């Protein structure tokens, strides 16, 4: 039986805002009286002028975005998420990518926590409308909270299922052996039920929309639809992911992610 640990993360919606601080000025002091007249009692200090409203009623500035991520993509990252694994391809047809793990601090600033790391994605690149067998990786923002593999848990905080069913054989598109590719995997929540083992085969959008899209061990070539990282890198990512940070993967070609 698989061994499961931890608890799946929950998603929320929206974006964070940073406050805009405005200051006022004090009024000038009144002129001194003439020497020929008695000096009156000292006047009370003039009150500070009230802060002026932002020009045109403008809203405070938004929190900083993840580097390379545009406003439309950033808006899809839930409010509660403070950990984002970004996978960026050069073009829509690229089957190699660069990956970076970003984290958001309490002030709303995103900073690079780990990486950059090289990766492979699907043979034909990327798509915003994935279907089974199209050999493209889905574009979008997806939750990541369940993991597993043929090998024991390397110390993950997300739920991890160790199972011999993660074994794989055969060869990839470049003739490279696939053995060991599923020694560790992280399920991407595309067309799956969150909170279950990556081996679960229920497809809420229907089988024709594909599924089983994982982050797994790189076998040295393009994938069917998954993202593949070098073994040591994947283990590092597994240990870094924190369910309390509600982690997501943000993935696609650079022009799409910049929107």
GROMACS .gro file of N, CA and C in nm, residues 70-138:
model
  207
   70UNK      N    1   0.376   3.842  -1.655
   70UNK     CA    2   0.293   3.959  -1.680
   70UNK      C    3   0.171   3.965  -1.590
   71UNK      N    4   0.094   4.075  -1.598
   71UNK     CA    5  -0.019   4.095  -1.507
   71UNK      C    6  -0.128   3.990  -1.519
   72UNK      N    7  -0.157   3.943  -1.640
   72UNK     CA    8  -0.264   3.844  -1.658
   72UNK      C    9  -0.225   3.711  -1.594
   73UNK      N   10  -0.100   3.670  -1.614
   73UNK     CA   11  -0.053   3.544  -1.553
   73UNK      C   12  -0.043   3.559  -1.402
   74UNK      N   13   0.012   3.671  -1.356
   74UNK     CA   14   0.027   3.693  -1.212
   74UNK      C   15  -0.109   3.689  -1.142
   75UNK      N   16  -0.212   3.740  -1.208
   75UNK     CA   17  -0.345   3.744  -1.147
   75UNK      C   18  -0.402   3.605  -1.123
   76UNK      N   19  -0.348   3.504  -1.190
   76UNK     CA   20  -0.396   3.367  -1.172
   76UNK      C   21  -0.330   3.298  -1.052
   77UNK      N   22  -0.229   3.361  -0.996
   77UNK     CA   23  -0.164   3.305  -0.878
   77UNK      C   24  -0.246   3.341  -0.755
   78UNK      N   25  -0.292   3.244  -0.677
   78UNK     CA   26  -0.379   3.274  -0.563
   78UNK      C   27  -0.312   3.364  -0.459
   79UNK      N   28  -0.396   3.439  -0.388
   79UNK     CA   29  -0.348   3.528  -0.282
   79UNK      C   30  -0.263   3.456  -0.180
   80UNK      N   31  -0.306   3.338  -0.140
   80UNK     CA   32  -0.236   3.266  -0.033
   80UNK      C   33  -0.107   3.200  -0.076
   81UNK      N   34  -0.078   3.198  -0.204
   81UNK     CA   35   0.042   3.132  -0.254
   81UNK      C   36   0.165   3.218  -0.232
   82UNK      N   37   0.265   3.162  -0.166
   82UNK     CA   38   0.392   3.232  -0.146
   82UNK      C   39   0.510   3.151  -0.198
   83UNK      N   40   0.481   3.050  -0.280
   83UNK     CA   41   0.585   2.967  -0.340
   83UNK      C   42   0.540   2.930  -0.481
   84UNK      N   43   0.620   2.967  -0.582
   84UNK     CA   44   0.585   2.943  -0.721
   84UNK      C   45   0.705   2.886  -0.796
   85UNK      N   46   0.684   2.771  -0.859
   85UNK     CA   47   0.787   2.709  -0.941
   85UNK      C   48   0.759   2.749  -1.085
   86UNK      N   49   0.847   2.829  -1.144
   86UNK     CA   50   0.825   2.887  -1.276
   86UNK      C   51   0.906   2.810  -1.380
   87UNK      N   52   0.837   2.759  -1.483
   87UNK     CA   53   0.899   2.683  -1.591
   87UNK      C   54   0.880   2.764  -1.720
   88UNK      N   55   0.989   2.809  -1.781
   88UNK     CA   56   0.981   2.900  -1.894
   88UNK      C   57   1.051   2.842  -2.016
   89UNK      N   58   0.975   2.824  -2.124
   89UNK     CA   59   1.031   2.785  -2.252
   89UNK      C   60   1.058   2.908  -2.336
   90UNK      N   61   1.150   2.897  -2.432
   90UNK     CA   62   1.183   3.013  -2.516
   90UNK      C   63   1.069   3.047  -2.612
   91UNK      N   64   1.009   2.945  -2.674
   91UNK     CA   65   0.900   2.965  -2.770
   91UNK      C   66   0.793   2.861  -2.748
   92UNK      N   67   0.682   2.874  -2.819
   92UNK     CA   68   0.572   2.778  -2.804
   92UNK      C   69   0.611   2.638  -2.851
   93UNK      N   70   0.714   2.626  -2.936
   93UNK     CA   71   0.756   2.496  -2.987
   93UNK      C   72   0.880   2.441  -2.916
   94UNK      N   73   0.930   2.509  -2.814
   94UNK     CA   74   1.050   2.464  -2.743
   94UNK      C   75   1.020   2.342  -2.657
   95UNK      N   76   1.112   2.244  -2.657
   95UNK     CA   77   1.097   2.130  -2.566
   95UNK      C   78   1.205   2.129  -2.457
   96UNK      N   79   1.274   2.241  -2.442
   96UNK     CA   80   1.363   2.262  -2.328
   96UNK      C   81   1.320   2.391  -2.259
   97UNK      N   82   1.351   2.402  -2.132
   97UNK     CA   83   1.306   2.516  -2.054
   97UNK      C   84   1.405   2.545  -1.941
   98UNK      N   85   1.386   2.660  -1.877
   98UNK     CA   86   1.459   2.695  -1.755
   98UNK      C   87   1.358   2.708  -1.642
   99UNK      N   88   1.398   2.668  -1.523
   99UNK     CA   89   1.306   2.668  -1.409
   99UNK      C   90   1.369   2.743  -1.291
  100UNK      N   91   1.283   2.811  -1.215
  100UNK     CA   92   1.326   2.883  -1.094
  100UNK      C   93   1.217   2.868  -0.989
  101UNK      N   94   1.256   2.847  -0.865
  101UNK     CA   95   1.162   2.847  -0.753
  101UNK      C   96   1.165   2.986  -0.689
  102UNK      N   97   1.048   3.051  -0.686
  102UNK     CA   98   1.035   3.184  -0.625
  102UNK      C   99   0.953   3.173  -0.497
  103UNK      N  100   0.984   3.265  -0.402
  103UNK     CA  101   0.906   3.274  -0.279
  103UNK      C  102   0.871   3.420  -0.253
  104UNK      N  103   0.755   3.441  -0.193
  104UNK     CA  104   0.706   3.576  -0.164
  104UNK      C  105   0.718   3.605  -0.015
  105UNK      N  106   0.775   3.722   0.019
  105UNK     CA  107   0.791   3.758   0.160
  105UNK      C  108   0.665   3.830   0.210
  106UNK      N  109   0.656   3.858   0.341
  106UNK     CA  110   0.535   3.922   0.395
  106UNK      C  111   0.505   4.059   0.335
  107UNK      N  112   0.608   4.126   0.278
  107UNK     CA  113   0.587   4.256   0.216
  107UNK      C  114   0.536   4.244   0.073
  108UNK      N  115   0.523   4.121   0.023
  108UNK     CA  116   0.470   4.100  -0.112
  108UNK      C  117   0.574   4.095  -0.220
  109UNK      N  118   0.703   4.091  -0.186
  109UNK     CA  119   0.809   4.087  -0.285
  109UNK      C  120   0.846   3.943  -0.318
  110UNK      N  121   0.852   3.911  -0.448
  110UNK     CA  122   0.894   3.779  -0.494
  110UNK      C  123   1.045   3.776  -0.514
  111UNK      N  124   1.111   3.676  -0.458
  111UNK     CA  125   1.256   3.663  -0.473
  111UNK      C  126   1.290   3.520  -0.513
  112UNK      N  127   1.403   3.505  -0.580
  112UNK     CA  128   1.449   3.374  -0.625
  112UNK      C  129   1.499   3.294  -0.506
  113UNK      N  130   1.438   3.177  -0.483
  113UNK     CA  131   1.476   3.092  -0.371
  113UNK      C  132   1.569   2.978  -0.412
  114UNK      N  133   1.558   2.931  -0.537
  114UNK     CA  134   1.643   2.822  -0.586
  114UNK      C  135   1.641   2.822  -0.738
  115UNK      N  136   1.748   2.770  -0.797
  115UNK     CA  137   1.761   2.768  -0.942
  115UNK      C  138   1.852   2.881  -0.988
  116UNK      N  139   1.858   2.906  -1.119
  116UNK     CA  140   1.781   2.839  -1.226
  116UNK      C  141   1.832   2.698  -1.256
  117UNK      N  142   1.737   2.613  -1.298
  117UNK     CA  143   1.767   2.475  -1.334
  117UNK      C  144   1.715   2.446  -1.475
  118UNK      N  145   1.789   2.368  -1.555
  118UNK     CA  146   1.740   2.330  -1.687
  118UNK      C  147   1.634   2.221  -1.677
  119UNK      N  148   1.549   2.212  -1.778
  119UNK     CA  149   1.442   2.112  -1.778
  119UNK      C  150   1.407   2.074  -1.921
  120UNK      N  151   1.339   1.961  -1.936
  120UNK     CA  152   1.274   1.923  -2.061
  120UNK      C  153   1.124   1.933  -2.042
  121UNK      N  154   1.053   1.964  -2.151
  121UNK     CA  155   0.908   1.954  -2.153
  121UNK      C  156   0.868   1.871  -2.275
  122UNK      N  157   0.743   1.881  -2.319
  122UNK     CA  158   0.693   1.791  -2.423
  122UNK      C  159   0.763   1.813  -2.558
  123UNK      N  160   0.764   1.707  -2.636
  123UNK     CA  161   0.836   1.703  -2.764
  123UNK      C  162   0.800   1.821  -2.855
  124UNK      N  163   0.671   1.854  -2.866
  124UNK     CA  164   0.626   1.959  -2.958
  124UNK      C  165   0.608   2.094  -2.891
  125UNK      N  166   0.647   2.105  -2.765
  125UNK     CA  167   0.641   2.234  -2.697
  125UNK      C  168   0.522   2.250  -2.605
  126UNK      N  169   0.447   2.361  -2.624
  126UNK     CA  170   0.345   2.404  -2.529
  126UNK      C  171   0.210   2.426  -2.596
  127UNK      N  172   0.103   2.421  -2.515
  127UNK     CA  173  -0.031   2.450  -2.565
  127UNK      C  174  -0.120   2.503  -2.453
  128UNK      N  175  -0.210   2.594  -2.489
  128UNK     CA  176  -0.309   2.644  -2.395
  128UNK      C  177  -0.436   2.559  -2.397
  129UNK      N  178  -0.442   2.459  -2.487
  129UNK     CA  179  -0.560   2.372  -2.499
  129UNK      C  180  -0.512   2.228  -2.517
  130UNK      N  181  -0.458   2.173  -2.409
  130UNK     CA  182  -0.397   2.040  -2.414
  130UNK      C  183  -0.501   1.932  -2.438
  131UNK      N  184  -0.464   1.832  -2.517
  131UNK     CA  185  -0.546   1.713  -2.536
  131UNK      C  186  -0.455   1.591  -2.536
  132UNK      N  187  -0.510   1.476  -2.504
  132UNK     CA  188  -0.432   1.353  -2.492
  132UNK      C  189  -0.359   1.324  -2.623
  133UNK      N  190  -0.228   1.299  -2.612
  133UNK     CA  191  -0.149   1.260  -2.727
  133UNK      C  192  -0.100   1.371  -2.815
  134UNK      N  193  -0.123   1.499  -2.778
  134UNK     CA  194  -0.077   1.608  -2.865
  134UNK      C  195   0.072   1.638  -2.849
  135UNK      N  196   0.136   1.573  -2.752
  135UNK     CA  197   0.280   1.588  -2.728
  135UNK      C  198   0.318   1.733  -2.698
  136UNK      N  199   0.228   1.802  -2.627
  136UNK     CA  200   0.255   1.938  -2.581
  136UNK      C  201   0.224   1.947  -2.432
  137UNK      N  202   0.294   2.036  -2.363
  137UNK     CA  203   0.276   2.058  -2.220
  137UNK      C  204   0.174   2.169  -2.197
  138UNK      N  205   0.079   2.151  -2.104
  138UNK     CA  206  -0.021   2.256  -2.080
  138UNK      C  207   0.042   2.386  -2.029
   0.00000   0.00000   0.00000
